[in-house]
Structures are given as structure tokens and as C-alpha cells.
Coordinates of C-alpha atoms and ligand atoms in Angstrom, one line a residue:
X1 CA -26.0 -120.6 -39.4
X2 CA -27.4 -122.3 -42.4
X3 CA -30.2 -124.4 -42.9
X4 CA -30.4 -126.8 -45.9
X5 CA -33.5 -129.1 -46.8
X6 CA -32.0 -131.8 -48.6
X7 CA -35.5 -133.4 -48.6
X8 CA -38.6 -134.1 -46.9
X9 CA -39.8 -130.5 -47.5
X10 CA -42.4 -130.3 -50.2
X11 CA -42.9 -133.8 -50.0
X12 CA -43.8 -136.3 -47.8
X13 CA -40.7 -138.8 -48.0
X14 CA -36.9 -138.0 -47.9
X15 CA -36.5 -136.2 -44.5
X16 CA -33.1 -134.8 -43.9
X17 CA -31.9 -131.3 -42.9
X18 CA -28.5 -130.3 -42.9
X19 CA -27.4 -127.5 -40.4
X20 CA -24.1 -125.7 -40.5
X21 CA -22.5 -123.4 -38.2
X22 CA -18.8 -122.0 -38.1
X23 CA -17.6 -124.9 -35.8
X24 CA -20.5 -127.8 -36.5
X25 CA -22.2 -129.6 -38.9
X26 CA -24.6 -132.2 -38.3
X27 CA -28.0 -134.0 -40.3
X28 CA -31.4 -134.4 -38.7
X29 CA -33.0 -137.4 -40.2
X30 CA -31.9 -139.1 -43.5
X31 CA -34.8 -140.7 -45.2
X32 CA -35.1 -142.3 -48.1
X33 CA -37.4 -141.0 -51.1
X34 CA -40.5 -143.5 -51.5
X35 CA -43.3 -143.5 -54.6
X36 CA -43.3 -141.8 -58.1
X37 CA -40.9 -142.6 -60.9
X38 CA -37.9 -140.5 -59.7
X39 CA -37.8 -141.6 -56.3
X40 CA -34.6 -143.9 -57.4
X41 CA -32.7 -141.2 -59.0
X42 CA -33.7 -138.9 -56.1
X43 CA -32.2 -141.1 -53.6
X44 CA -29.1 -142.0 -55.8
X45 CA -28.4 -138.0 -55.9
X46 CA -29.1 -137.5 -52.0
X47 CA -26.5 -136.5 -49.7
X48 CA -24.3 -134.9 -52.5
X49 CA -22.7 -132.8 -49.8
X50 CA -19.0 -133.5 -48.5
X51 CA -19.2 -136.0 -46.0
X52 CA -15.8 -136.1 -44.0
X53 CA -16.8 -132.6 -42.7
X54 CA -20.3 -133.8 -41.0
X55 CA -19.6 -134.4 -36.9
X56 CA -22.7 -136.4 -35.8
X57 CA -26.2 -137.1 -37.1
X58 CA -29.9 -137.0 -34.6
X59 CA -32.5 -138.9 -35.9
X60 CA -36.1 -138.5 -34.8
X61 CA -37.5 -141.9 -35.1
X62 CA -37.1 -145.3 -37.2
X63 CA -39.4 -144.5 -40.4
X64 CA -38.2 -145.4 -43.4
X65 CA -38.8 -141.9 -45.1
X66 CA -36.7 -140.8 -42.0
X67 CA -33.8 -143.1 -41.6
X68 CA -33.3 -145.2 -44.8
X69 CA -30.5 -143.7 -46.6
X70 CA -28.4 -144.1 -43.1
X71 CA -26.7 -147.3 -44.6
X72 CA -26.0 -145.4 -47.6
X73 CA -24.2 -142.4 -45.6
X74 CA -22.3 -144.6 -44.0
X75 CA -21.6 -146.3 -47.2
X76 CA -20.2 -143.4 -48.6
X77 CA -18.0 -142.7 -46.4
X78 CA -19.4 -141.2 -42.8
X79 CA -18.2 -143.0 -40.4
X80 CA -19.2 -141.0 -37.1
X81 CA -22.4 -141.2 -34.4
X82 CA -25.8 -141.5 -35.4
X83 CA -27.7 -140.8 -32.3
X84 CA -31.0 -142.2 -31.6
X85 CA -33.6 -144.1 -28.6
X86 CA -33.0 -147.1 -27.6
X87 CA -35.9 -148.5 -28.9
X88 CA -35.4 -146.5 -32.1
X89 CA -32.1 -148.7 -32.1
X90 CA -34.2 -151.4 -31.8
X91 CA -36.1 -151.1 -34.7
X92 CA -33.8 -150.0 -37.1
X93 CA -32.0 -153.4 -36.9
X94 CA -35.0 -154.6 -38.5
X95 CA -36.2 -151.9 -40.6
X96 CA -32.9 -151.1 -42.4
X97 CA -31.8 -154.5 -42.7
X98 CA -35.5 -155.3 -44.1
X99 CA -34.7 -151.8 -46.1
X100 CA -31.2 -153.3 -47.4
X101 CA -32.6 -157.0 -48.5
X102 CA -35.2 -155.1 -50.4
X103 CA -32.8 -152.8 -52.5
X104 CA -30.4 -155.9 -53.4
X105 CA -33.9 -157.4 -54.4
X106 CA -34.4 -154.7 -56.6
X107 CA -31.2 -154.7 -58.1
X108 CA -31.2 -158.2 -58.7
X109 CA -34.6 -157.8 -60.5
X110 CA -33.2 -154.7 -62.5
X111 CA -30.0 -157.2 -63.8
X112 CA -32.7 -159.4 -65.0
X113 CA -35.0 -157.5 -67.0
X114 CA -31.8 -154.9 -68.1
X115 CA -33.3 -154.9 -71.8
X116 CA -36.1 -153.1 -70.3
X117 CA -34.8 -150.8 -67.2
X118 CA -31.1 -149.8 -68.8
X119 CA -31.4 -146.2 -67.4
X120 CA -31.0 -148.0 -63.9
X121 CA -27.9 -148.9 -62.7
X122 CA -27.6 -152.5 -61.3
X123 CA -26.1 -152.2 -58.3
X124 CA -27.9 -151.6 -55.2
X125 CA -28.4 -148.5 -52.9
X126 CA -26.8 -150.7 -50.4
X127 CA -26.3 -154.2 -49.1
X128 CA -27.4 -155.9 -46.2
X129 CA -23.6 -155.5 -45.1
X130 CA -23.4 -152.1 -45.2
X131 CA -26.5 -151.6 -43.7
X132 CA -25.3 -154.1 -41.2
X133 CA -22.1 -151.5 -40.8
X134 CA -24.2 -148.3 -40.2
X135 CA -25.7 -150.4 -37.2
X136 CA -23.0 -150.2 -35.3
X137 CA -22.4 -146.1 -35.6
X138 CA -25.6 -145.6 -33.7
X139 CA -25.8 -144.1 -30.0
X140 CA -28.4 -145.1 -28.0
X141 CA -30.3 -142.2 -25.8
X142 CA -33.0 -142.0 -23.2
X143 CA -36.0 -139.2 -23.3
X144 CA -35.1 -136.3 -21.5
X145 CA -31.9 -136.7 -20.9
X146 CA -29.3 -134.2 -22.2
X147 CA -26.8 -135.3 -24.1
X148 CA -23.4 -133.6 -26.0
X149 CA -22.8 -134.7 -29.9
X150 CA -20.0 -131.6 -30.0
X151 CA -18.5 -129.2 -27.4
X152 CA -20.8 -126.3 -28.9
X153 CA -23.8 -128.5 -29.1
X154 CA -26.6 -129.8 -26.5
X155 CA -29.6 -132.0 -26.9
X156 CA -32.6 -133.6 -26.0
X157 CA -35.0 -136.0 -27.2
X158 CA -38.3 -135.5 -26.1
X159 CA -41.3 -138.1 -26.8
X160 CA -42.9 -137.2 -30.3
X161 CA -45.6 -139.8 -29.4
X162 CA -46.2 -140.9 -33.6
X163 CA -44.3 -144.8 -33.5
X164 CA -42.3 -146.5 -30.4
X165 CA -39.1 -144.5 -29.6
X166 CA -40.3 -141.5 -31.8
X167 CA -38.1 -138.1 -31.0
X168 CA -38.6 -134.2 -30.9
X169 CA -35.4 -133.4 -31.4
X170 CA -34.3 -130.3 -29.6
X171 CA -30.9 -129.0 -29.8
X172 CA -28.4 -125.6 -28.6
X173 CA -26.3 -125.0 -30.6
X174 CA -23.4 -122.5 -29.9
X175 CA -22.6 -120.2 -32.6
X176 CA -20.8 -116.9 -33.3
X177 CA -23.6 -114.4 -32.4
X178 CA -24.8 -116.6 -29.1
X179 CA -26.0 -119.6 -28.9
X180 CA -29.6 -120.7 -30.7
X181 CA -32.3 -123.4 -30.4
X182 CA -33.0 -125.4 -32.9
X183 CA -36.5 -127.7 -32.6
X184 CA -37.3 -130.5 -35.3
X185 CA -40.6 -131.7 -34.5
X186 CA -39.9 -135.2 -36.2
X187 CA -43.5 -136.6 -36.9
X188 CA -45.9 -136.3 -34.2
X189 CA -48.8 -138.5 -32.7
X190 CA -52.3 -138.3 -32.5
X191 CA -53.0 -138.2 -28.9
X192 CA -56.6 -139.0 -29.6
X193 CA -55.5 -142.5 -30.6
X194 CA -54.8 -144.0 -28.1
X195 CA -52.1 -146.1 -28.6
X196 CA -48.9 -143.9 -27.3
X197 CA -48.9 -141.1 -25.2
X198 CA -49.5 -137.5 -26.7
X199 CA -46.5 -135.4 -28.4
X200 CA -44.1 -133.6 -25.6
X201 CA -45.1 -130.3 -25.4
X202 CA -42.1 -127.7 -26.0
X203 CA -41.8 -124.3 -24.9
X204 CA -39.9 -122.4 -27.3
X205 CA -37.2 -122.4 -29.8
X206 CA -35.6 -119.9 -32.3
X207 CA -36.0 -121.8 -35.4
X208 CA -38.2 -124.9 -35.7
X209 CA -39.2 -127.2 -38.2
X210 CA -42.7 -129.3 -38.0
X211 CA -44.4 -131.7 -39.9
X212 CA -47.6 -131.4 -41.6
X213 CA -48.1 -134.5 -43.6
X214 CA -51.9 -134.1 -42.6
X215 CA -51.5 -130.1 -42.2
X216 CA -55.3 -130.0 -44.4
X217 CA -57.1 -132.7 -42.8
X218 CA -59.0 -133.3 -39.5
X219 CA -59.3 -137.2 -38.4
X220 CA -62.7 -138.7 -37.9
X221 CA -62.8 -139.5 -34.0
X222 CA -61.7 -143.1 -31.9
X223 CA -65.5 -143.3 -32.3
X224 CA -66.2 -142.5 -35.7
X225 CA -62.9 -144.7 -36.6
X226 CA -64.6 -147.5 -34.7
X227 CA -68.0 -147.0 -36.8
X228 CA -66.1 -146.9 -39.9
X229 CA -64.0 -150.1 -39.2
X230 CA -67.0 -152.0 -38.6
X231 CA -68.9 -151.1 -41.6
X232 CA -65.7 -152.3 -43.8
X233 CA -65.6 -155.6 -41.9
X234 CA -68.5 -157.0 -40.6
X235 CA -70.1 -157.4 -44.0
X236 CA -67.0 -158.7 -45.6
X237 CA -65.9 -161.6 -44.0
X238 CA -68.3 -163.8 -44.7
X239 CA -68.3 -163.8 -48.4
X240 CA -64.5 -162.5 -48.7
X241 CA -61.4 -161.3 -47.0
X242 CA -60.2 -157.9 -45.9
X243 CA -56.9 -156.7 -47.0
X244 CA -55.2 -154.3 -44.7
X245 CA -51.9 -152.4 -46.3
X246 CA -50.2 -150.7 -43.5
X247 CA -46.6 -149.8 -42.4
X248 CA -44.8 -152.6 -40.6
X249 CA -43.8 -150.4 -37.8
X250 CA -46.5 -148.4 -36.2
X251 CA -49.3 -148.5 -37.9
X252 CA -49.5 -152.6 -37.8
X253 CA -49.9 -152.3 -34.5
X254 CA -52.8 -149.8 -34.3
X255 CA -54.5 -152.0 -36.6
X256 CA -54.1 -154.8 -34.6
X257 CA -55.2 -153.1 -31.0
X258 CA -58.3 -151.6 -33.0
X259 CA -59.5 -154.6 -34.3
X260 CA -58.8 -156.2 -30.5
X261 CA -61.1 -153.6 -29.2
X262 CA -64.4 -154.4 -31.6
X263 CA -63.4 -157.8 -31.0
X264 CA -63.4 -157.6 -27.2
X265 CA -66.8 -155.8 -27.1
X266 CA -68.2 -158.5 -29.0
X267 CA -68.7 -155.8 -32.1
X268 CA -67.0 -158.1 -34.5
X269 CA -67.3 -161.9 -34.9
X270 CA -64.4 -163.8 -34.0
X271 CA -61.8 -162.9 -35.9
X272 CA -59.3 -164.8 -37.7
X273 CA -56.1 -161.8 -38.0
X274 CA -53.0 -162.8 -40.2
X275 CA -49.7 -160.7 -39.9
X276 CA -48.2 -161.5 -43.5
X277 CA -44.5 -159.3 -43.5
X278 CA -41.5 -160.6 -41.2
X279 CA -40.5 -157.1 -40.4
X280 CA -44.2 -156.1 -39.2
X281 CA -44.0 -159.1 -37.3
X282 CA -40.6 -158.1 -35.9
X283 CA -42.2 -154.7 -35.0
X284 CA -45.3 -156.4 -33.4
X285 CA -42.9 -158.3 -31.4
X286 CA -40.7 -155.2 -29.5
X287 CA -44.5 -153.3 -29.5
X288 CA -45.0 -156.1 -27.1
X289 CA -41.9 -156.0 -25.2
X290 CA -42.1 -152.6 -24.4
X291 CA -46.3 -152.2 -23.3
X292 CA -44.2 -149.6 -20.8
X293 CA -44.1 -147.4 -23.6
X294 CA -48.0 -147.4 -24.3
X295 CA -51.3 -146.3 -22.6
X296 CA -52.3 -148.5 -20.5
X297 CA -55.5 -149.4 -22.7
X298 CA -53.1 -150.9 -24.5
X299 CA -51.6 -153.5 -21.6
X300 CA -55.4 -155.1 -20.9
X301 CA -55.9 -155.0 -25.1
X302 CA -52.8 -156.9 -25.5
X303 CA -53.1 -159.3 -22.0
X304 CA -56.9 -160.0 -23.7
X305 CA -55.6 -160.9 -26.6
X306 CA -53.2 -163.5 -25.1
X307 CA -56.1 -165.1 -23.4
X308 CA -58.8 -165.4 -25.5
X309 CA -57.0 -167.4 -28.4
X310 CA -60.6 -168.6 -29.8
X311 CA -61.9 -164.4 -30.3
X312 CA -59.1 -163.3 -31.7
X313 CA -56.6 -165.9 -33.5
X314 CA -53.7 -164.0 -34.5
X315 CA -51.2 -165.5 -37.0
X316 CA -47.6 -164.5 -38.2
X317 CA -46.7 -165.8 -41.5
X318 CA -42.8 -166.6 -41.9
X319 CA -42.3 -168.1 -45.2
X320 CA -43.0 -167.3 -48.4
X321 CA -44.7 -170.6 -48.8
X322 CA -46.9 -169.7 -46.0
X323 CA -47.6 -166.8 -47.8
X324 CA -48.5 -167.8 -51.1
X325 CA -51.0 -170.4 -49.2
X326 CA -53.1 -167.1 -47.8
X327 CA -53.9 -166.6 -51.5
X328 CA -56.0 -169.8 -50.8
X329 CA -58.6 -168.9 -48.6
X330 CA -61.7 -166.6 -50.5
X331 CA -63.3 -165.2 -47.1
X332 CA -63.2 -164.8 -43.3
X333 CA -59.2 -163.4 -43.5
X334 CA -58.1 -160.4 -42.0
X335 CA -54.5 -160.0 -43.6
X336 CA -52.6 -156.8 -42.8
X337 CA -49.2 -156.8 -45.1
X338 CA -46.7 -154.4 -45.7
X339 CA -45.5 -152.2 -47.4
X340 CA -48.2 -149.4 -46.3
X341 CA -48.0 -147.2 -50.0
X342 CA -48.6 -151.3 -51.8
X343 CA -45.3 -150.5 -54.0
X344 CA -42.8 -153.5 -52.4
X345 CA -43.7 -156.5 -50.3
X346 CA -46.2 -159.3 -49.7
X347 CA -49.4 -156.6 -49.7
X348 CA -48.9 -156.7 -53.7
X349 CA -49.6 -160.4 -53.8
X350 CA -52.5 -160.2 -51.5
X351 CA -53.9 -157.1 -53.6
X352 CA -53.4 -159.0 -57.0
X353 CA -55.6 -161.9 -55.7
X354 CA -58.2 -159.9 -53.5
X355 CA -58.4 -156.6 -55.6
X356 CA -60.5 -158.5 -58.5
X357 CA -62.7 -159.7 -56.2
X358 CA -65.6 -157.7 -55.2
X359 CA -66.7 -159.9 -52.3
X360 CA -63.3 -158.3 -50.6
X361 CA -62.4 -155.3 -48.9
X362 CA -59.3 -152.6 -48.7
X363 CA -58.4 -151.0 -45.8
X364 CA -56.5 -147.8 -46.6
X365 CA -55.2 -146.9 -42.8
X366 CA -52.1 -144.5 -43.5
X367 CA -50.9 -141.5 -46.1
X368 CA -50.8 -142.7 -49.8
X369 CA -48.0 -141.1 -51.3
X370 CA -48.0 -139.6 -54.8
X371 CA -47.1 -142.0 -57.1
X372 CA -47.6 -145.2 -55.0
X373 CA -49.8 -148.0 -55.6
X374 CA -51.5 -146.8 -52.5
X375 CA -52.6 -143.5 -53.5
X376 CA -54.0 -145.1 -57.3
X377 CA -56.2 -147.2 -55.2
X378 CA -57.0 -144.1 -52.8
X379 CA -57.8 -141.9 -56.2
X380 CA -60.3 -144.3 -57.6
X381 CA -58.3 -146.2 -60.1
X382 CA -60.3 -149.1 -62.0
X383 CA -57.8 -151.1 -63.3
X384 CA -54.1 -150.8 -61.8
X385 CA -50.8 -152.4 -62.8
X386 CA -49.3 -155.5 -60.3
X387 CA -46.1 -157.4 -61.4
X388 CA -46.8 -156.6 -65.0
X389 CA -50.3 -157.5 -64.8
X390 CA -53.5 -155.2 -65.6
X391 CA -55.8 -155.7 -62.5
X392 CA -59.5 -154.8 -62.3
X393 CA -60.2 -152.9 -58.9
X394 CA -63.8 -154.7 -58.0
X395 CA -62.8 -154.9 -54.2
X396 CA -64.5 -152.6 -51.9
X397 CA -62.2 -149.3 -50.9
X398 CA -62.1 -148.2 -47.4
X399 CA -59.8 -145.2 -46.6
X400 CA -59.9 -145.2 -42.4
X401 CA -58.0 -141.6 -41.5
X402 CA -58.5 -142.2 -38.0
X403 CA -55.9 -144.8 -37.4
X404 CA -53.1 -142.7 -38.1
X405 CA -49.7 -142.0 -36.6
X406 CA -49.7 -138.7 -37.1
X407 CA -51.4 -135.4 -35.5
X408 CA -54.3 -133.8 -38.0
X409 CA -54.4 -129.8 -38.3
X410 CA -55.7 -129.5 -35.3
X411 CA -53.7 -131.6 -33.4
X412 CA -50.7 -129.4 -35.1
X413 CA -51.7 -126.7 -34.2
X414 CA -52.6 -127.6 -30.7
X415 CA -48.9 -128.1 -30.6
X416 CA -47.9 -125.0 -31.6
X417 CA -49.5 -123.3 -29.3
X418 CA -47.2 -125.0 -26.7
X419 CA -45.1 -122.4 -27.3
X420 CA -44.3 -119.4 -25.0
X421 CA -43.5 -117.1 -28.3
X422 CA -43.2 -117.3 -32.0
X423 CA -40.2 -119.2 -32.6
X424 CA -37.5 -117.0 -35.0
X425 CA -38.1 -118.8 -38.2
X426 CA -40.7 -121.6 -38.3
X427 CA -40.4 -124.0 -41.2
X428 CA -43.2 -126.0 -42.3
X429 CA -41.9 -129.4 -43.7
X430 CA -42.8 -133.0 -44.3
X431 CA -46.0 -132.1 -46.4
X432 CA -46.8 -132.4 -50.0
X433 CA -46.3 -128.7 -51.1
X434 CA -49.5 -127.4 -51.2
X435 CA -50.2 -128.9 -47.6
X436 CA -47.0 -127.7 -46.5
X437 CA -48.3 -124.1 -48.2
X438 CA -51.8 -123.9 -46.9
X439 CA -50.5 -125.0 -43.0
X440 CA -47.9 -122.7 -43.4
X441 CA -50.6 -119.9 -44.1
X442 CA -52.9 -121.3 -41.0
X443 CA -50.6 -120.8 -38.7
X444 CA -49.9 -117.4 -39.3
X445 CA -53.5 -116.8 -39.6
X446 CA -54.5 -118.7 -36.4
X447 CA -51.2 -117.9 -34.2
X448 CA -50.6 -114.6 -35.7
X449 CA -46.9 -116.1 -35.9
X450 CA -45.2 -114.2 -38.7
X451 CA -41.6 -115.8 -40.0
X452 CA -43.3 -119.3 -41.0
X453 CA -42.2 -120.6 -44.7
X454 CA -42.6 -123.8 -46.2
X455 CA -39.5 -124.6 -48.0
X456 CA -39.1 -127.1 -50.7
X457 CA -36.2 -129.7 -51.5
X458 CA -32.7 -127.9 -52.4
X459 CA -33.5 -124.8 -50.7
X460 CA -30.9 -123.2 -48.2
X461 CA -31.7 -120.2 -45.5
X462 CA -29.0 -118.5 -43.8
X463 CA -29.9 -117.6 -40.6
Ligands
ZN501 ZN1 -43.0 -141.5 -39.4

């Protein structure tokens, strides 16, 4: 069996693993690459492999960085299953399609200002239509149920607890010398959050692959997270606004219920909450269709919300007009925007007008990758670079750990020990490479698990 990490290993963005057997090959995950300056040509080069060979492709949950170069598989030329939940389903339609209008965006942009960008090509990763056309390859599948991609292959998605319809995926394969078990942890949750409930524990597996974007860290507690929230807002809103950057799908939501909470207990003044990115809105809407999915904290949060219209006014902005017109109002605005990293979307207007203004405040609530916007900001930049303009950071910075989607060291680690026995081979993936390193190294030193690696992007194992 061989094991290839076309990306997402190293790194934080790119997720995609390519297995191969004598009789099978399938992908797990095909992210895109997001932040830094080769994150273009990085995603033009992905999935250089021959595609008329690949049978079927799992995918763990809807992230970007884990399913956005779907339409462009299926653009060049793979035209079989892409299994998923149901609610992953769900969101995809709005996240790749949101994914697909930005990249014709882009390319439209890059015709325009060709003097200046001529080592990009013009056209797009992929259009709306074809990400339209990947849509319909996917295969919906319920947690916990087993299903058969290939006659020498079984599987399993188990809840990985980080966003709505988020998947452990956990596979058998049969192969030559017997058959092995493959787990790919996906991104797991922070059970101490609140907001889903915590990672599916598994019991074993001969080779497994686990995250560790936040492999180095330990989150500051619901409490602590509460304390820290309140210190960034309470003082702001009265003189200026506070600026929340946060992915659409996932963290929005946490955001929002967090705020609801300090709200409810009277904590905060009524606040005035503005949703300013369709596809977070989109996401905010199937969070609410499916409260099944979330702890039940979560139901009387939402059901208060709905009631007390004059606590807690929550707003979705549609149009671009709309908007613009939130650049209007100096103080008293919560405005949560996408994207999370501050490199596309409506958050880049908001910074450009808030940022200079040190009445304001920035929420930081999820990972900053390298090269983003995001993580200038998070680093302490003075002065950064918005549509061509230099602006002067004078805003107050605010980086809230506790919010996150994903599980901290501990929380990790907590998951490992799940297991019955030392998996095989353990792969340490899905963290920036000296995360990935270090994690790698606590496990063996905490578990006493010995075969754990952390591989980087373009390296193969034969198992
Ligand atoms: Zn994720």
C-alpha cells in the first residue's frame, strides 16, 4: 500500500492524501492551498497524478482547505463518487459555489491589471459551472453507517465534532497481505466548546493520520474565553465597532452563540450583531436547521435569540450596497465577515475602514495562516497593505483562542489515547511543520507510541 501527502502535511491548508493499493485507489480530502504567495501556483500544480485510475474520493468535512479543489478534479477529468454527510452535502453547495464565484473574481481581476500580474494565468481555477458539475458526483452518507466505495473497501464516518457534518473517516481496505485499517482523523472539535458534541472516539487502526493545526497550544477555557470576550467588547462599542473575521462556516456560528450567551446574562449591553458575507449567512441558516446536530445549550441560545429581538438584533447583509453602508456607522457594530485569514471577501473592507481607527476593535477567533492578512495582524504589523492601500493598524487586536473548531494539544492527545494500541504507522498532518514536528515528538513521549512521523507535502510511504 502507498501513502502519498499531496498536501496538507507541513502545512495547515491543502489537505489531500492519496492511497493506493494493488486493486484501489482513492483521495481523502482535496483542499485547496490558502495564504502566502505560492498558494496559486500550488493549487494550479495539485492533483498532478493520473486521474482516470482514481475509483472514489471520502471527504471529511466541508472546509475549504479540505474540499476546494473538488470542482477542479472533477474539472480535469474525474468523473466518479465523492462521498460525504448529508449535511456536508449541504454546505458544499454553498461553499464551493461561493469558492468558484471567488476564483472567476480573481481571474477577472488578474485580466485587468495583466501589466502588473503576467506570471498568472487568466483563466480561473474553475467556474461556477464546473463547480456546479462536481455537485452532482457527491454521495450522501449517514454517521455510523457502513458503506462500500469498492468491493475491497469498507467505511465509516464517524462524528469528528469540529463544523456541522464533520467526518472521521475510517476505512478497511483489502489488500494483498490482509486487509488494513486506515483512520484519517479529518479536523477534530473542542469538546470543551460547547457548540457540537465531542470527537467520536476510535479504537484502533493500523495507520492513522491526525491533525494538529493547534498540536503546541492549549485553549484558554469557556470561562476564560468568556472573560476575554468581554474585555474586547464592552469598552468598544460605545466609542467604535468590533470587527470579527471569522470563517463563514463554523466558526460564525460560535461567535454568534458566544456573544448570545454574555448577552443573555446581561454581561453585555444590548447588542447590535451584523452578519456581513452571504455564504456565512447561508451557513448560519442550515446551523439552524439542524439544532439536532448541536448541544442542547445551543437549542435555548438560539430559541432566546429568536425572542428577545430588542437584546440581541441580529442582521444579515445581502447586497453589496448594504455592505458598503456598514462602513457608515463609527461605533456600537458588531460585524463578523468572512473570509476568517482577511485575504478575500467583505472582512477587507470592514478592516480598511475600522483598522485606522483606534476607537475599534479586532477579534482574531480562528488559525491565521502564514502569509495571510490574518496572521500580519496576529504578528503585530503596524501598517498592512488593503486593496493597494497602506493602512495604519491603530484598532485594538484581540486574538480569542478559545472559540476554536479545533481540539488543542491536549484535547489531541486526549484522543489518542482512545486507542486500544499504537496504531502501525501514525502520521502527524494538518500542522505548520514545526507543530506537526513537536506533536509528533509528544506523542511518542507522552504515549510511548513509537512509528509516529510527520510528513511534509510530496512525500510518499510504502507500507
Ligand atoms: Zn476544518
Amino acid at each position: 500500500m502507498r501513502l502519498s501527502f499531496l498536501g496538507g502535511a507541513g502545512e495547515v491548508t491543502g489537505s489531500c492524501t492519496l492511497v493506493e493499493t494493488g486493486d484501489v485507489r482513492f483521495l481523502v480530502d482535496c483542499g485547496m492551498f490558502q495564504g502566502g504567495h505560492d498558494a496559486w501556483a500550488k493549487n494550479l500544480a495539485a492533483l498532478a497524478f493520473d486521474l482516470r485510475h482514481l475509483d472514489f474520493v471520502l471527504l471529511t468535512h466541508a472546509h475549504i482547505d479540505h474540499s476546494g479543489l473538488l470542482p477542479r478534479l472533477a474539472a480535469l477529468g474525474y468523473a466518479g463518487p465523492i462521498h460525504v454527510t448529508a449535511t456536508t452535502a449541504e454546505l458544499l453547495e454553498v461553499m464551493l459555489l461561493d469558492s468558484a464565484h471567488l476564483q472567476e473574481k480573481d481571474a477577472e481581476w488578474r485580466s485587468r491589471h495583466r501589466d502588473a500580474r503576467r506570471q498568472h494565468p487568466m483563466a480561473p481555477l474553475y467556474t461556477v459551472n464546473q463547480a456546479n458539475a462536481c455537485l452532482s458526483q457527491l454521495r450522501t452518507i449517514a454517521y455510523e453507517t457502513e458503506f462500500r466505495p469498492h468491493p475491497a473497501v469498507a467505511c465509516r464516518f464517524h462524528d469528528a465534532g469540529h463544523i456541522l457534518g464533520s467526518a472521521i473517516v475510517d476505512v478497511r481496505v483489502r489488500t494483498a497481505s490482509g486487509t488494513r485499517r486506515l483512520v484519517f482523523s479529518g479536523d477534530l472539535g473542542q469538546a470543551a466548546n460547547g457548540l457540537l458534541p465531542a470527537p467520536a472516539r476510535v479504537d484502533g487502526a493500523d495507520v492513522l493520520l491526525i491533525e494538529s493545526t493547534y498540536g503546541n497550544r492549549l485553549h484558554k477555557t469557556p470561562e476564560e474565553t468568556q472573560a476575554e470576550l468581554l474585555a474586547a467588547i464592552a469598552g468598544t462599542l460605545a466609542k467604535g465597532n468590533v470587527i470579527i473575521p471569522a470563517f463563514a462556516v463554523g466558526r460564525t456560528q460560535a461567535v454568534l452563540y458566544a456573544l448570545a450567551e454574555l448577552a443573555r446574562a446581561g454581561r453585555l449591553p444590548p447588542l447590535r450583531v451584523f452578519i456581513d458575507s452571504p455564504m456565512a449567512e447561508k451557513a448560519t441558516l442550515i446551523t439552524r436547521r439542524h439544532l439536532e446536530l448541536l448541544a442542547p445549550r445551543v437549542h435555548e441560545l438560539d430559541h432566546w435569540v429568536r425572542s428577545n429581538p430588542g437584546e440581541f438584533q441580529l442582521r444579515y447583509t445581502h447586497e453589496v450596497e448594504e455592505s458598503k453602508a456598514l462602513n457608515q456607522i463609527t461605533s456600537g457594530a458588531i460585524i463578523i465577515s468572512a473570509s476568517g485569514m482577511c485575504d478575500a471577501g467583505r472582512i477587507k473592507h470592514h478592516l480598511r475602514w475600522n483598522l485606522p481607527r483606534s476607537a475599534c476593535a479586532v477579534l482574531i477567533t480562528g488559525f491565521q495562516a502564514e502569509g495571510t492578512l490574518g496572521r500580519r495582524l496576529v504578528d503585530g504589523a503596524r501598517n498592512v497593505r488593503i486593496f493597494n492601500d497602506d493602512i495604519p493598524v491603530r484598532a485594538r487586536l484581540h486574538t480569542i483562542g478559545g472559540l476554536s473548531a479545533h481540539a488543542d494539544r491536549d484535547g489531541l492527545l486526549s484522543w489518542l489515547r482512545g486507542f486500544a494500541h499504537a496504531p502501525g504507522h501514525t502520521f502527524v498532518v494538518h500542522g505548520e511543520r514545526e507543530t506537526a514536528a513537536g506533536f509528533a515528538g509528544e506523542v511518542k513521549k507522552q504515549l510511548g507510541w513509537t512509528a509516529v512521523e510527520a510528513p511534509q507535502r510530496g512525500d510518499t510511504q510504502v507500507l
